[in-house]
XYZ file of C-alpha atoms in Angstrom:
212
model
C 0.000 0.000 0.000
C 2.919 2.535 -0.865
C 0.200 5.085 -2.138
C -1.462 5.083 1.181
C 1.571 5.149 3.205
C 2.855 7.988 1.641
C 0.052 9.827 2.266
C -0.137 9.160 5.735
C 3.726 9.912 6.179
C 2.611 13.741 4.271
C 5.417 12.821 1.323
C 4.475 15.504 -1.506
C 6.291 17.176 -4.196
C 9.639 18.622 -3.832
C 10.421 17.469 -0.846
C 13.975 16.097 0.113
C 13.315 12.596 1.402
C 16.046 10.239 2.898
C 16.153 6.520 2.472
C 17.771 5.017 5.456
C 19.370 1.660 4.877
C 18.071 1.825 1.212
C 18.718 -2.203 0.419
C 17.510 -2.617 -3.162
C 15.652 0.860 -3.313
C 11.735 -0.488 -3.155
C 11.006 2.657 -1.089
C 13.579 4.808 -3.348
C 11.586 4.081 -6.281
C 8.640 5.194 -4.047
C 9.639 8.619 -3.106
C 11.492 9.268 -6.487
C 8.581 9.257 -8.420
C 6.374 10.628 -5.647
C 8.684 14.261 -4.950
C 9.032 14.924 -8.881
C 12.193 16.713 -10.806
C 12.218 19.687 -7.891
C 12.607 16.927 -4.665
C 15.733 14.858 -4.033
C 16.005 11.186 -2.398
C 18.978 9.750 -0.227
C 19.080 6.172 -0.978
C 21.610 5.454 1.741
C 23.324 2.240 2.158
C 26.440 1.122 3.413
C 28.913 -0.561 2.127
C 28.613 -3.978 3.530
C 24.701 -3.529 3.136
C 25.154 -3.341 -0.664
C 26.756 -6.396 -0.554
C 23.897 -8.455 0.698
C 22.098 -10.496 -1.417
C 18.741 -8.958 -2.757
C 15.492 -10.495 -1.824
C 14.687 -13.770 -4.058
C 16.912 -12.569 -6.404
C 20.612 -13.668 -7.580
C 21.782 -10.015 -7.237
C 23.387 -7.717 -4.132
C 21.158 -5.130 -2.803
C 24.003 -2.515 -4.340
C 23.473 -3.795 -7.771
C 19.369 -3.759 -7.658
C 19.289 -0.195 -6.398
C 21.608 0.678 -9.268
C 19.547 -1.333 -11.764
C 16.301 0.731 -10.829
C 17.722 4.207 -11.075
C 19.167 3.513 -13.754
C 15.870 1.515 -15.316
C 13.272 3.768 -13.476
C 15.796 7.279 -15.102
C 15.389 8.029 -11.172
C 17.277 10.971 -11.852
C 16.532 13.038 -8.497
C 17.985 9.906 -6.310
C 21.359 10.419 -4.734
C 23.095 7.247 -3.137
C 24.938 8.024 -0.206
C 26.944 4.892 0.494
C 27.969 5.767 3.928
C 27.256 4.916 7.792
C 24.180 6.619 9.473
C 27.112 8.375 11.942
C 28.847 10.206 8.966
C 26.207 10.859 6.491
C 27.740 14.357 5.541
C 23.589 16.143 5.310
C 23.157 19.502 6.607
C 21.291 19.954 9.413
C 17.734 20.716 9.602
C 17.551 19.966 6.152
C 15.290 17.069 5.516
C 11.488 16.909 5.441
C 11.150 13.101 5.797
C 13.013 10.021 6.657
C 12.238 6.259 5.707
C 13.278 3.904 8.411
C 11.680 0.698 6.805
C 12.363 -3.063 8.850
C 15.332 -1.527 10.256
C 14.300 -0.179 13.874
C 14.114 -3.611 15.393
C 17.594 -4.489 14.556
C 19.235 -1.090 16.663
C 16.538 -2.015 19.551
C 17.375 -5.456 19.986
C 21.199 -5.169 19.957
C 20.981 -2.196 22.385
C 17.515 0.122 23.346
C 20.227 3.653 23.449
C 21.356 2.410 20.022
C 18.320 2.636 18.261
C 17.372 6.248 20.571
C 20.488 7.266 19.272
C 19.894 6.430 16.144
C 16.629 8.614 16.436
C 17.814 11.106 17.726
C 20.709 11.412 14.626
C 17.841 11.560 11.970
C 15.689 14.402 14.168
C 19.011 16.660 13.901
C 18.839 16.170 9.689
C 14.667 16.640 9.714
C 13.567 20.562 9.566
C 11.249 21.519 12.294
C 7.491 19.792 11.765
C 9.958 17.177 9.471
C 9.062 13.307 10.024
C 10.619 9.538 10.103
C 8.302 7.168 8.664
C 9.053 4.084 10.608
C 7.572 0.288 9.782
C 8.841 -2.954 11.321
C 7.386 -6.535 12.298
C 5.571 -6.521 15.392
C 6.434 -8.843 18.004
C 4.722 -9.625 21.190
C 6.506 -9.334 24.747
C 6.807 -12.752 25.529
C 8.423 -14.193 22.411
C 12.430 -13.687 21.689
C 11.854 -10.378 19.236
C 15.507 -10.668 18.720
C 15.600 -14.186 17.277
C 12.631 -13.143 15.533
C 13.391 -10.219 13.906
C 10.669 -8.089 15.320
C 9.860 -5.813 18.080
C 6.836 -4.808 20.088
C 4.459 -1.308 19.219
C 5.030 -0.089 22.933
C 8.983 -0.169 22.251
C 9.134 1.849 19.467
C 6.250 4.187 20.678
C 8.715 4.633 23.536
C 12.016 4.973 22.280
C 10.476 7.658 19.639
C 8.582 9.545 22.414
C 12.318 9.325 24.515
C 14.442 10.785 21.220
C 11.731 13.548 21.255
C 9.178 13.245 18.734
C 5.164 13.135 18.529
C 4.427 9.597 17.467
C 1.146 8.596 14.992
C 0.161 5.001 14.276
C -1.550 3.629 11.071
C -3.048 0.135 11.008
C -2.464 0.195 7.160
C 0.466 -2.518 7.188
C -1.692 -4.970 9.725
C -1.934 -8.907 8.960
C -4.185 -10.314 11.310
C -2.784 -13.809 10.214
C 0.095 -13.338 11.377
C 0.842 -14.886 14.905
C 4.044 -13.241 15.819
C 5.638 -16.350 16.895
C 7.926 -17.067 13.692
C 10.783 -15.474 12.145
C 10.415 -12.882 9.510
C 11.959 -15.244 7.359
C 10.154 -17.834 7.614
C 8.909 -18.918 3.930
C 5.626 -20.047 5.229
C 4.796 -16.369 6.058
C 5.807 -15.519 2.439
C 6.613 -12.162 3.695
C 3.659 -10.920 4.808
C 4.241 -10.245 7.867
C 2.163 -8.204 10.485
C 3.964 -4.540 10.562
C 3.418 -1.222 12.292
C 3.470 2.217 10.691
C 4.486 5.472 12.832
C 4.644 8.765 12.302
C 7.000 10.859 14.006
C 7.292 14.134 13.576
C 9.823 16.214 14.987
C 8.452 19.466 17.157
C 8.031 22.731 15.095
C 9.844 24.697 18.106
C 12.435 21.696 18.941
C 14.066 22.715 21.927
C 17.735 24.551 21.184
C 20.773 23.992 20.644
C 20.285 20.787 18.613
C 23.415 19.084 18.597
C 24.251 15.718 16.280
C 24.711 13.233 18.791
């Protein structure tokens, strides 16, 4: 439902839109056609990232963002094939952020990582900027970690910690899914159950805003 979700996330044209952790660009294609000639996309990747191998395909996530620029003439995308700590963007200078299947990973390694992490892309975002933010929902008793998900409640609360004012869409729900199995488990054929937030960063953040 990428029509949908960009609505709810307020994407329009011209904006300046970061990718974060890009993989093979299925949200990159998104926003590029979505922001038109005058907007700009960050597909950002790093370089080990690229390397991975591309969902049911015999490619590396590198190579099938490359192919669909190049394919798609995505001619307002910009790769930036660094780490999230040194992504060399100006500050205050992004209206939205795509953080798509990725939060789970900082949270379940370390909760400060992934407010850190937050709190890295809310010093890019201009005032009233947001992260769009989907992952797999878990439930609190299960191992989230082994299973590649994380509950609603943590990511309300690490957003709400690193600042922002959080919005939830039931748009990406699967009510078939019973949280107990891996992500990549082929019997869920990737249709998992996911979350979508909204968080928008403050329109009077308080100062000084620092990069953490």
């Amino acid at each position: 439902k990428p029509v949908q979700v960009l609505d709810f996330l307020g994407i329009e044209q011209g904006m300046t839109v970061l990718d974060l952790y890009a993989a093979g660009g299925y949200y990159t294609f998104i926003f590029s056609k979505a922001i038109g000639p005058e907007g700009v996309v960050y597909a950002q990747n790093t370089v080990r990232g690229r390397q991975f191998i591309e969902d049911r395909q015999d490619i590396t996530q590198g190579q099938a963002l490359d192919k669909k620029i190049e394919n798609g003439k995505l001619s307002n995308v910009v790769q930036i094939i660094r780490p999230l700590t040194n992504l060399g963007l100006q500050p205050s200078s992004l209206d939205a952020v795509m953080v798509a299947q990725v939060l789970h990973d900082y949270y379940n390694s370390d909760a400060d990582r992934a407010l850190n992490m937050l709190k890295q892309l809310k010093f890019y975002l201009k005032p009233g900027g947001v992260i769009g933010i989907t992952d797999h929902v878990g439930i609190a008793q299960h191992d989230n970690n082994e299973l590649h998900r994380m509950t609603i409640a943590q990511a309300r609360d690490v957003a709400e910690q690193a600042g922002f004012d959080v919005f939830e869409s039931d748009l990406l729900r699967v009510t078939s899914d019973n949280h107990s199995r891996s992500i990549f488990d082929p019997g869920l054929n990737r249709t998992t159950d996911r979350f979508l937030l909204r968080l928008q960063k403050p329109l009077n953040p308080e100062p000084p805003e620092q990069l953490p």
